[in-house]
PDB file of C-alpha atoms and ligand atoms in Angstrom:
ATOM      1  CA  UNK A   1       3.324 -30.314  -2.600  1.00 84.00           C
ATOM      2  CA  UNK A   2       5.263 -32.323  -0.560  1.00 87.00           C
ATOM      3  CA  UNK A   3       7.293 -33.801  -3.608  1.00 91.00           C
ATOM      4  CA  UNK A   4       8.533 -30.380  -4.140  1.00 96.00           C
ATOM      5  CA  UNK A   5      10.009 -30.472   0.127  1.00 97.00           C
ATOM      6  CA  UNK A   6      13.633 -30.931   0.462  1.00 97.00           C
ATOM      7  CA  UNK A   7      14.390 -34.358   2.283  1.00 96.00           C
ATOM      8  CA  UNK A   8      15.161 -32.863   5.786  1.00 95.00           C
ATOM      9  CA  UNK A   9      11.915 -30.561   5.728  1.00 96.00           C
ATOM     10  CA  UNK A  10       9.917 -33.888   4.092  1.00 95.00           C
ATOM     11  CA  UNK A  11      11.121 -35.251   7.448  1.00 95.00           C
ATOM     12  CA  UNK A  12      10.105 -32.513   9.932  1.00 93.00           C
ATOM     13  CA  UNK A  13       6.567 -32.019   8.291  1.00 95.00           C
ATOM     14  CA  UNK A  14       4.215 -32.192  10.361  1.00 95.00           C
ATOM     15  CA  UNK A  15       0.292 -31.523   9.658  1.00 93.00           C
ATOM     16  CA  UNK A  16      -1.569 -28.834  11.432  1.00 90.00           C
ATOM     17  CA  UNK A  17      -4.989 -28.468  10.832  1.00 87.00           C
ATOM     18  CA  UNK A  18      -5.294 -28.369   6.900  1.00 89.00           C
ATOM     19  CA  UNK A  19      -1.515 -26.302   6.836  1.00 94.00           C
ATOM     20  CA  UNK A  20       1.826 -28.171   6.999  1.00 96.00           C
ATOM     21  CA  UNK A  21       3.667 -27.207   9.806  1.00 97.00           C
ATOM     22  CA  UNK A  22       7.694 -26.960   9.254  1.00 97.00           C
ATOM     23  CA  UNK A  23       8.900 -25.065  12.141  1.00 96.00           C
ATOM     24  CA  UNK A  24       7.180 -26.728  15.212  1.00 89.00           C
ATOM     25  CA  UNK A  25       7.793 -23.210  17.208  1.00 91.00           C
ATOM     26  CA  UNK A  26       8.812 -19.879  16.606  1.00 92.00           C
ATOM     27  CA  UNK A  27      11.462 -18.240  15.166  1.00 93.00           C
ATOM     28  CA  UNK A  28      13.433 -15.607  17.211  1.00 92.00           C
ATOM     29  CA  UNK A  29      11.480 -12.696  16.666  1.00 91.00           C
ATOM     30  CA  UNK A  30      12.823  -9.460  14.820  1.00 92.00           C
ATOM     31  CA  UNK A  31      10.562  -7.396  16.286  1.00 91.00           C
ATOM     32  CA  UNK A  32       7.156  -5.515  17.306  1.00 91.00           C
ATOM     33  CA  UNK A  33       5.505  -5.476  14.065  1.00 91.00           C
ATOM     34  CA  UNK A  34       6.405  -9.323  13.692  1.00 91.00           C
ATOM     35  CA  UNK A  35       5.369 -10.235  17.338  1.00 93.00           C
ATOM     36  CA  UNK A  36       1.687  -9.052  16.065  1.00 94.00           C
ATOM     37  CA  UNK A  37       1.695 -11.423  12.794  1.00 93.00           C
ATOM     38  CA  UNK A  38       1.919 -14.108  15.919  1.00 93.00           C
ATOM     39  CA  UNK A  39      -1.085 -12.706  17.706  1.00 94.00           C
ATOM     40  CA  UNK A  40      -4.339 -14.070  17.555  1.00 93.00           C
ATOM     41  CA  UNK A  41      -5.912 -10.543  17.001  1.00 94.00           C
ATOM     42  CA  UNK A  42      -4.064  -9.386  14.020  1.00 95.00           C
ATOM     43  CA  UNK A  43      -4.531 -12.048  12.019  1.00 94.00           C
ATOM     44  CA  UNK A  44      -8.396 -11.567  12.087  1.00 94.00           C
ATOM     45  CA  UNK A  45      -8.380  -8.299  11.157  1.00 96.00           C
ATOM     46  CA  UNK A  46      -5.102  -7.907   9.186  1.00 95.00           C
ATOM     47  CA  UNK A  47      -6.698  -8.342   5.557  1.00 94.00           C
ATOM     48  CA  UNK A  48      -9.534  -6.069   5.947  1.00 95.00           C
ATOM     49  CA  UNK A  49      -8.792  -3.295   8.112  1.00 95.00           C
ATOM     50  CA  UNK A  50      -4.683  -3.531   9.128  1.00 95.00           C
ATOM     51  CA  UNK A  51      -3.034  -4.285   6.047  1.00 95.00           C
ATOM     52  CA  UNK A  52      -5.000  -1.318   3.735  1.00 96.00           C
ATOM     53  CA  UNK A  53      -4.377   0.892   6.670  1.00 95.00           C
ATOM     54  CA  UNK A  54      -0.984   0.736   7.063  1.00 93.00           C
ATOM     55  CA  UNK A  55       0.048  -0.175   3.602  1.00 95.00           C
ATOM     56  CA  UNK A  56      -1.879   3.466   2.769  1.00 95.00           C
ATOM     57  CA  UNK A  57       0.268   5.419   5.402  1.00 94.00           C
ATOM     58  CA  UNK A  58       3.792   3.547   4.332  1.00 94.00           C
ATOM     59  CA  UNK A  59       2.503   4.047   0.366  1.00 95.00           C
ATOM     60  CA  UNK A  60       1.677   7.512   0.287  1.00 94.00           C
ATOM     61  CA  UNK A  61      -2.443   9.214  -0.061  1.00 94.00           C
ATOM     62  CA  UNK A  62      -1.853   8.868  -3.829  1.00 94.00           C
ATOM     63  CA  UNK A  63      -0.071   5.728  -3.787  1.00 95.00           C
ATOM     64  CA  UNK A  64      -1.552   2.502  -4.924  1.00 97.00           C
ATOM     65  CA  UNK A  65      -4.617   1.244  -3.892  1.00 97.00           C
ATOM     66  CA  UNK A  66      -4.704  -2.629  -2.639  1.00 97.00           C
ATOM     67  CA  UNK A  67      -6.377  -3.504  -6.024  1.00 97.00           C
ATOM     68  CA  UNK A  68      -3.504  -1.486  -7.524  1.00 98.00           C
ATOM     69  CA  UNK A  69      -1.060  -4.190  -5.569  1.00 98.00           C
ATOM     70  CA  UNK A  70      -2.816  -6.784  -6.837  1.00 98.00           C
ATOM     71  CA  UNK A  71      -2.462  -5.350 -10.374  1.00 98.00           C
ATOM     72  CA  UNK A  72       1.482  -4.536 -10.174  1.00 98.00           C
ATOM     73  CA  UNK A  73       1.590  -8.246  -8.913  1.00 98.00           C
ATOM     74  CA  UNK A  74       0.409  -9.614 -12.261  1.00 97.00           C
ATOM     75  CA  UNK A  75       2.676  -7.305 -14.032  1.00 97.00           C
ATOM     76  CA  UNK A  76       5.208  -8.131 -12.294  1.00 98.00           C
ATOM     77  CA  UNK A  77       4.510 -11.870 -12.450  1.00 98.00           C
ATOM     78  CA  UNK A  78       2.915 -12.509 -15.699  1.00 97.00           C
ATOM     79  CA  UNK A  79       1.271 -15.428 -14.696  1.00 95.00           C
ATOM     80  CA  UNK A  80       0.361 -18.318 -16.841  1.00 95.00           C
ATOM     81  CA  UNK A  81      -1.992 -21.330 -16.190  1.00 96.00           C
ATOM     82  CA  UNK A  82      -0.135 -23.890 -14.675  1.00 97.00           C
ATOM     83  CA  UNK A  83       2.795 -21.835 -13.058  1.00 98.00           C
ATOM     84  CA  UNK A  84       3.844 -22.977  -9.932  1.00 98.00           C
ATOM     85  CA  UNK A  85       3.843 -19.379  -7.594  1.00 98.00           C
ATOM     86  CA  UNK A  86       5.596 -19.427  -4.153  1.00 98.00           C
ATOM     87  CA  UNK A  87       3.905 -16.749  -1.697  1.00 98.00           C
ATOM     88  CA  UNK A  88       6.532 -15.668   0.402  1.00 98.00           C
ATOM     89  CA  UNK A  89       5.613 -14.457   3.643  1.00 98.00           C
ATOM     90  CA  UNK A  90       1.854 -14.830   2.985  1.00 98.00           C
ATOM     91  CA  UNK A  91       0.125 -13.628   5.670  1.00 98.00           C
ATOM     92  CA  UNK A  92      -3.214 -14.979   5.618  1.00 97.00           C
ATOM     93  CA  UNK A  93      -3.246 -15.586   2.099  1.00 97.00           C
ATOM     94  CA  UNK A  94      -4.570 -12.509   1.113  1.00 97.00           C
ATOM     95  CA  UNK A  95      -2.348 -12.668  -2.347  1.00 98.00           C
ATOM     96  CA  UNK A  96      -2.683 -16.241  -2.622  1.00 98.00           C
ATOM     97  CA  UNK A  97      -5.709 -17.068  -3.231  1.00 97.00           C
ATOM     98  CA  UNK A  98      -6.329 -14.923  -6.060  1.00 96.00           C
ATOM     99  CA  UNK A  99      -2.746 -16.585  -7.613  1.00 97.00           C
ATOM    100  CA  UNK A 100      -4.615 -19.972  -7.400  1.00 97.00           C
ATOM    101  CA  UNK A 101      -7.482 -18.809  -9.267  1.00 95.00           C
ATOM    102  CA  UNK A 102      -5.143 -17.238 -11.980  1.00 96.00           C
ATOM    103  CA  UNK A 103      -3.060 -20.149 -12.645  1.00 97.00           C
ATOM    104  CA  UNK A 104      -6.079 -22.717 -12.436  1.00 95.00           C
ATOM    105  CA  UNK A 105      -6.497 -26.431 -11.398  1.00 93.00           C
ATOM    106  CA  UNK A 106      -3.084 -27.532 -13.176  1.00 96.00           C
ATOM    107  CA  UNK A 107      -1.335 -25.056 -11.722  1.00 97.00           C
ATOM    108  CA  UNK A 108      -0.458 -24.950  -7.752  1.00 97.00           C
ATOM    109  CA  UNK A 109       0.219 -21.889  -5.328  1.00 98.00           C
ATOM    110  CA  UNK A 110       2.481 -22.298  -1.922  1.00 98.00           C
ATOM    111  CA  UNK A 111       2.124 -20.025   0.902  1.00 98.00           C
ATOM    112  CA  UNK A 112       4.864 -19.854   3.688  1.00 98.00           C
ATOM    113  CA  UNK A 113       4.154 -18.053   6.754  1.00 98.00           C
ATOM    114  CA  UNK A 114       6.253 -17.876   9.893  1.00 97.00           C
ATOM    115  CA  UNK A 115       2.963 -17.548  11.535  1.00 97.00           C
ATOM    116  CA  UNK A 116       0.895 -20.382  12.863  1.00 95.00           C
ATOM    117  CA  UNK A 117      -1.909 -18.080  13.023  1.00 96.00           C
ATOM    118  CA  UNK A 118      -1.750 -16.791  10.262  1.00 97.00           C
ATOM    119  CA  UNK A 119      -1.324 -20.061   7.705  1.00 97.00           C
ATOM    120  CA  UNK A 120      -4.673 -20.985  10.000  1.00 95.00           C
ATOM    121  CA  UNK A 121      -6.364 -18.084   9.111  1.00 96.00           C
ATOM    122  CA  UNK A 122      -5.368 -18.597   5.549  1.00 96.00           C
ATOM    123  CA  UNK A 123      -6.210 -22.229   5.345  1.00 95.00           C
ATOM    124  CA  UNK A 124      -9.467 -21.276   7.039  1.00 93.00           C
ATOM    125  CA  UNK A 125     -10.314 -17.813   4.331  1.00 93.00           C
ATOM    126  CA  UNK A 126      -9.370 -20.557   1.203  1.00 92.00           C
ATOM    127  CA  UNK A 127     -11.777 -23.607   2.327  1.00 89.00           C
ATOM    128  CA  UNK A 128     -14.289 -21.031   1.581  1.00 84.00           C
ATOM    129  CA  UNK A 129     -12.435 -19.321  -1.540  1.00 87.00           C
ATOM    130  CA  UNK A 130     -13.160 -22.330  -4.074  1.00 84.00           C
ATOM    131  CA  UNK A 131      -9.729 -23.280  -4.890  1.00 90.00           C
ATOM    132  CA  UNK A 132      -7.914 -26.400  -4.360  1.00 90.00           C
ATOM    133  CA  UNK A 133      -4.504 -25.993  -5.850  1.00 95.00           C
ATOM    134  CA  UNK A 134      -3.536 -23.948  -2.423  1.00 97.00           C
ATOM    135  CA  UNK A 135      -1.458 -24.786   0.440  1.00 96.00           C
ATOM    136  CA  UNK A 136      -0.345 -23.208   3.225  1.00 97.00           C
ATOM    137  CA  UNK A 137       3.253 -23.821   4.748  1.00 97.00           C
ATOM    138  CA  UNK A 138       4.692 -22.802   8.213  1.00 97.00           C
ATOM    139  CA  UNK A 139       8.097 -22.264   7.433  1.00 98.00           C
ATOM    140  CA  UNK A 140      11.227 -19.683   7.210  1.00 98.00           C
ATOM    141  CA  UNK A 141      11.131 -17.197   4.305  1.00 98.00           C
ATOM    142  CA  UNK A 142      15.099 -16.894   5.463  1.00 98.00           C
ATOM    143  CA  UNK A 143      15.796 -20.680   4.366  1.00 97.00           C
ATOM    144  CA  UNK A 144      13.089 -22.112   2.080  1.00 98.00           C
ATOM    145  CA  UNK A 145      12.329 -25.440   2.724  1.00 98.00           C
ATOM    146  CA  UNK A 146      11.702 -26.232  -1.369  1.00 98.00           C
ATOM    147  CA  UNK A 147      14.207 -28.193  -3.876  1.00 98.00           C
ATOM    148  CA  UNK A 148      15.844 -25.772  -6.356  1.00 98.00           C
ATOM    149  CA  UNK A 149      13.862 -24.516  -9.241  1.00 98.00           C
ATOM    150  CA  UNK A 150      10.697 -25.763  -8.039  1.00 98.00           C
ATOM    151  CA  UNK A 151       8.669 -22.265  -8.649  1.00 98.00           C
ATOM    152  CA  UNK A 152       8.039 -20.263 -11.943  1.00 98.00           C
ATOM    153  CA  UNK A 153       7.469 -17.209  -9.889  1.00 98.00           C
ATOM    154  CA  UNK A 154       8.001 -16.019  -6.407  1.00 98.00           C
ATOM    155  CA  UNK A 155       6.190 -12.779  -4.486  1.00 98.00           C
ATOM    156  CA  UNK A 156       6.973 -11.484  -1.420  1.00 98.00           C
ATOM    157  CA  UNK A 157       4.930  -8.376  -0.402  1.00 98.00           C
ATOM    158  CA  UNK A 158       5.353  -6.409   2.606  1.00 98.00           C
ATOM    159  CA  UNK A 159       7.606  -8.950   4.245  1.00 97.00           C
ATOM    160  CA  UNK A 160      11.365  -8.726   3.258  1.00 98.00           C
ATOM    161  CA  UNK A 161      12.039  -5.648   5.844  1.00 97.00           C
ATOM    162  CA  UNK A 162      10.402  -7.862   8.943  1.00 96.00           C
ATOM    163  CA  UNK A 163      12.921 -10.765   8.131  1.00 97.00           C
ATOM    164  CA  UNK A 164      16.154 -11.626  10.167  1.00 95.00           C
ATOM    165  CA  UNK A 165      18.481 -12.014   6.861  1.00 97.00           C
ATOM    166  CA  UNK A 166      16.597 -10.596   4.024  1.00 98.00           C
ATOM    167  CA  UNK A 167      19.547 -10.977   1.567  1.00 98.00           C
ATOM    168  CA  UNK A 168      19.782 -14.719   2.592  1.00 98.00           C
ATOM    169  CA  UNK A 169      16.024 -14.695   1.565  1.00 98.00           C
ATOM    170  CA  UNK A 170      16.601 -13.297  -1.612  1.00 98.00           C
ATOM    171  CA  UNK A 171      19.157 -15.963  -2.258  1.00 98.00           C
ATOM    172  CA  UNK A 172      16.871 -18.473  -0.814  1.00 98.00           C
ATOM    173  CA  UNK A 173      14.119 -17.102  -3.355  1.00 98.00           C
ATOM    174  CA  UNK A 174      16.721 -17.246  -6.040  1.00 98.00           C
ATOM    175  CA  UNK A 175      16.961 -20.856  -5.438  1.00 98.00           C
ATOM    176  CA  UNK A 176      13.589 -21.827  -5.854  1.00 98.00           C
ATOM    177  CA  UNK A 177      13.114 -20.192  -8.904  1.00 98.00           C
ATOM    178  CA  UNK A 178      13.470 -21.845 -12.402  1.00 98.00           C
ATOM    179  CA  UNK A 179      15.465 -20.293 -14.677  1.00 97.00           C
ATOM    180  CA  UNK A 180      13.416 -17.525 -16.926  1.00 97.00           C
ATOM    181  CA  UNK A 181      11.380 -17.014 -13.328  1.00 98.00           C
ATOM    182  CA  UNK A 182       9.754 -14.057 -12.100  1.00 98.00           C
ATOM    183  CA  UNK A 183      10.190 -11.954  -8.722  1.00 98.00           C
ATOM    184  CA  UNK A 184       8.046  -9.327  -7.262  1.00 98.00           C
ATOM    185  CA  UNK A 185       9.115  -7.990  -4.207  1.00 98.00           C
ATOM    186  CA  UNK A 186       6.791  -4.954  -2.143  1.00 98.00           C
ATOM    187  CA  UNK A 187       8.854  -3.641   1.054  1.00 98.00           C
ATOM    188  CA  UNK A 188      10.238  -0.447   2.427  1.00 96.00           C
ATOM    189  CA  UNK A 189      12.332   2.448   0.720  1.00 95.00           C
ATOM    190  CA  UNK A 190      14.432   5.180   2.290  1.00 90.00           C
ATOM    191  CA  UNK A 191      13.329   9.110   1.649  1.00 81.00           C
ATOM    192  CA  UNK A 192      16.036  11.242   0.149  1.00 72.00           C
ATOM    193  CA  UNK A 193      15.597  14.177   2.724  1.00 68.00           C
ATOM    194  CA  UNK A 194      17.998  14.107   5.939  1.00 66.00           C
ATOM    195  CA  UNK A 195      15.919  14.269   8.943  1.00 59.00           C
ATOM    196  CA  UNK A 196      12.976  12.341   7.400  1.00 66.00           C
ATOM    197  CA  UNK A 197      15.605   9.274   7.038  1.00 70.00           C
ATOM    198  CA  UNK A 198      16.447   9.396  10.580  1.00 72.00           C
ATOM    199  CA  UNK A 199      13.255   9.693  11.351  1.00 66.00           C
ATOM    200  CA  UNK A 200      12.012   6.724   9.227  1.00 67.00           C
ATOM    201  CA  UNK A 201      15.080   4.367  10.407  1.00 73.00           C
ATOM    202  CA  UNK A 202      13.787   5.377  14.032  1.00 71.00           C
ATOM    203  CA  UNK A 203      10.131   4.402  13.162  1.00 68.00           C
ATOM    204  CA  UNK A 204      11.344   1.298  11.421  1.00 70.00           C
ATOM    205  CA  UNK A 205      13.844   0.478  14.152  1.00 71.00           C
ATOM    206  CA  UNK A 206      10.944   0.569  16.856  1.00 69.00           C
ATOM    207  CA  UNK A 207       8.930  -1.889  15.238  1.00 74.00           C
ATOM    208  CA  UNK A 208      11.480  -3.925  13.828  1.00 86.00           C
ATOM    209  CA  UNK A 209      11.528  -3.014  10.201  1.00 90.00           C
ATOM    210  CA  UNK A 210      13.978  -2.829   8.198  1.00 93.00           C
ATOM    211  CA  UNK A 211      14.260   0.416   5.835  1.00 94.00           C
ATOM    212  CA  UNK A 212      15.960  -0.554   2.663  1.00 96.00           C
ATOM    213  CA  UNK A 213      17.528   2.197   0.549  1.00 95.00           C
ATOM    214  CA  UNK A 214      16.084   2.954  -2.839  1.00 95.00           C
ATOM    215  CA  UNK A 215      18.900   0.984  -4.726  1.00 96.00           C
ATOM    216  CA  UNK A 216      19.248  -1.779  -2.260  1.00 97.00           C
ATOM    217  CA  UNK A 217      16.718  -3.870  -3.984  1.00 98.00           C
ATOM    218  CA  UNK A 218      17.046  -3.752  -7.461  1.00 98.00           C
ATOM    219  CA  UNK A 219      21.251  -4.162  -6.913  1.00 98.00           C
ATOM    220  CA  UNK A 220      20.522  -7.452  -4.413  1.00 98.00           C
ATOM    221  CA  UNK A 221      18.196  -8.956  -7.862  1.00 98.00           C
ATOM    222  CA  UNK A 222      20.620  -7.887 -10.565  1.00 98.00           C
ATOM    223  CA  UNK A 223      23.374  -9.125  -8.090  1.00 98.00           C
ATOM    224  CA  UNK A 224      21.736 -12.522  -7.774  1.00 98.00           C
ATOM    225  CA  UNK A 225      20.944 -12.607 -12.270  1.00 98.00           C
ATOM    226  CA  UNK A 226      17.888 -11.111 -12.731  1.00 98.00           C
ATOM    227  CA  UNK A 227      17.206  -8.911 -15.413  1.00 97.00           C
ATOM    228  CA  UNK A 228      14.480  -6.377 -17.186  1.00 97.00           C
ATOM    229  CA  UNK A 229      14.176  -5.218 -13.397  1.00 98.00           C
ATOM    230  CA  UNK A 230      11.330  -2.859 -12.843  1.00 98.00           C
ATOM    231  CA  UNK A 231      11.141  -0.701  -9.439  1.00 98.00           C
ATOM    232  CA  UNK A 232       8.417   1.720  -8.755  1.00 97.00           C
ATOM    233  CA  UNK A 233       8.794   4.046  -5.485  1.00 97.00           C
ATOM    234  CA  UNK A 234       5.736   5.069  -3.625  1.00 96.00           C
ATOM    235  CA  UNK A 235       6.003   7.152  -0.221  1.00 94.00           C
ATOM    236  CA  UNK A 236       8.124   4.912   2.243  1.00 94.00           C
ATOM    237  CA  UNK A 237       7.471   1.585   0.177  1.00 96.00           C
ATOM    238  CA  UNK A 238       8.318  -0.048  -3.223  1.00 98.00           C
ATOM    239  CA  UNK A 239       7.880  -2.661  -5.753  1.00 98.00           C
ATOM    240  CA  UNK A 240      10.656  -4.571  -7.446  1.00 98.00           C
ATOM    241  CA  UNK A 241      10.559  -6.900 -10.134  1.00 98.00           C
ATOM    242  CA  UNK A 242      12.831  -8.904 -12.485  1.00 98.00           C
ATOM    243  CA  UNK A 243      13.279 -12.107 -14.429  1.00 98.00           C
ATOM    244  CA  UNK A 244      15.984 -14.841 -13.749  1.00 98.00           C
ATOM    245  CA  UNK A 245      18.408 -14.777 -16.730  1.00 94.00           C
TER     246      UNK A 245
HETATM  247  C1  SAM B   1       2.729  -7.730   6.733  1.00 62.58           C
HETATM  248  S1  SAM B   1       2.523  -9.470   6.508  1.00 62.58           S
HETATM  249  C2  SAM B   1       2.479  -9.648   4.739  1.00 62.58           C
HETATM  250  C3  SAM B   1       1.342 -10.537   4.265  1.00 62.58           C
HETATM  251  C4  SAM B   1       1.079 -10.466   2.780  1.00 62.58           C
HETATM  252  N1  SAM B   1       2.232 -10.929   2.016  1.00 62.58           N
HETATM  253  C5  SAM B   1       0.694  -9.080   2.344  1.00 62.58           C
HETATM  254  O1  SAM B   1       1.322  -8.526   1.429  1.00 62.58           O
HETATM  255  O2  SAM B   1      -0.265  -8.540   2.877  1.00 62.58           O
HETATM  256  C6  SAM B   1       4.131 -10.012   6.915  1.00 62.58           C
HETATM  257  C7  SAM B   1       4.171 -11.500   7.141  1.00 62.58           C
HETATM  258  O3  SAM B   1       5.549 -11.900   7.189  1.00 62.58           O
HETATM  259  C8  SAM B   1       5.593 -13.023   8.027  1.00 62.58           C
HETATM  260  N2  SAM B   1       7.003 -13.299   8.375  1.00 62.58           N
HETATM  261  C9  SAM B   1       7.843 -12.511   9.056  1.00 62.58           C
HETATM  262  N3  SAM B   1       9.064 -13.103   9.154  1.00 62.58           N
HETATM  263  C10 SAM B   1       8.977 -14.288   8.500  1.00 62.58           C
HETATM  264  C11 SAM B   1       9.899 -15.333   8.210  1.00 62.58           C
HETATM  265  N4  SAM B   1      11.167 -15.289   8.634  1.00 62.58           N
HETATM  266  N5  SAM B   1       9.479 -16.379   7.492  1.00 62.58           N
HETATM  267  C12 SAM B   1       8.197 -16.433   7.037  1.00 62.58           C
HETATM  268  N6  SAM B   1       7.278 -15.473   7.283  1.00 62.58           N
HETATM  269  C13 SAM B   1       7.661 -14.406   7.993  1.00 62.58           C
HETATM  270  C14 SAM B   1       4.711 -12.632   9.193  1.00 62.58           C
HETATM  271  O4  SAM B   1       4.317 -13.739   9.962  1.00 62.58           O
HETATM  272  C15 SAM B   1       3.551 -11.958   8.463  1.00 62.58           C
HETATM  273  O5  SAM B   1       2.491 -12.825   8.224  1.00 62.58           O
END
């Protein structure tokens, strides 16, 4: 992985535990919700009990399922064996890990986390996963530490709304992706109805998240040359994809 570094994060790489540590301390935060990611707490309990229970609030009763997310992933993605895949913002590697096993041994998946503990808890839940071709990277979504083109598809799922510059990310993901690559973005969408938008901006505002407008997305890809983009809307959240022409 480290091949695929650019020279002045190749030179500030440092190795924590089985992760590779980028940032050496933390970013300014951006809020509540992302002083939590830092916890300890959160982290242990963030795959199985936090991230289906708030993802089902912010998604809607009938909105997708976690195995649904997964699903709309692939879609969005159409992995192949041997794809490199950049996890953006991977938490503890709950997406990941089942990448790795998609795109088997000749392929390899990244995961960058902000979060020290999270990469550890993700380093620790993929020793015992079975897979090999994962790593896990402390480092800014904002300003990716990776040489251009160096990904055939990039995901970043419930993420882009905690960031400090999400457009810069989306450039930043841009950058890493070869051409013909694939993006799949899950984050936060404005309601139409007047007082439930002041109400979510509010909400978001309090924790530090972002609410993006339903548009916002899909013009930031086809602004930065994707195409074929796909968006489906469900209760505060949604899923964007597209290809880079
Ligand atoms: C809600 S979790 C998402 C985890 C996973 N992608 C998922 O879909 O469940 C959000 C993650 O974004 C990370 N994060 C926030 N700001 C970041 C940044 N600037 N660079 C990298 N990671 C960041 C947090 O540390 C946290 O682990």
């Amino acid at each position: 992985m480290l091949p695929l570094l650019r020279p002045a994060a190749r030179r500030r790489a440092r190795s924590e535990g089985d992760c590779i540590d980028l940032l050496g301390g933390e970013l300014p935060s951006t809020g509540r919700v992302q002083d939590l990611m830092r916890s300890r707490v959160v982290p242990q309990i963030y795959e199985r009990w936090w991230r289906p229970g708030l993802g089902r609030f912010l998604k809607g009763v009938f909105g997708p399922s976690m195995a649904d997310e997964h699903r709309i992933a692939h879609l969005l993605l159409t992995f192949a064996r041997g794809d490199g895949v950049l996890d953006v913002a991977c938490g503890p590697g709950n997406f990941s890990r089942e990448f790795a096993r998609v795109v088997g041994d000749t392929g390899l998946v990244v995961g960058i986390d902000a979060s020290l503990t999270m990469v550890r808890r993700a380093a620790q839940d993929s020793r015992n996963a079975d897979v090999d071709n994962l790593v896990f990277v402390r480092g800014d979504a904002v300003d990716l530490p990776f040489k251009k083109q160096s990904f055939d598809a990039v995901c970043c799922f419930a993420a882009l709304h905690l960031f400090a510059d999400p457009f810069k990310a989306l450039d930043s993901m841009r950058r890493v992706l070869t051409p013909g690559g694939r993006i799949a973005i899950f984050t936060t969408c404005h309601g139409r109805s007047g007082p439930m938008r002041t109400f979510e901006t509010l909400a978001g505002r309090s924790g530090g998240m972002r609410m993006f407008e339903r548009d916002e997305i899909v013009d930031a890809l086809e602004k930065r040359g994707f195409d074929g983009i796909r968006q489906r809307v469900a209760g505060f959240t949604q899923f964007v994809g597209g290809r880079l022409v």
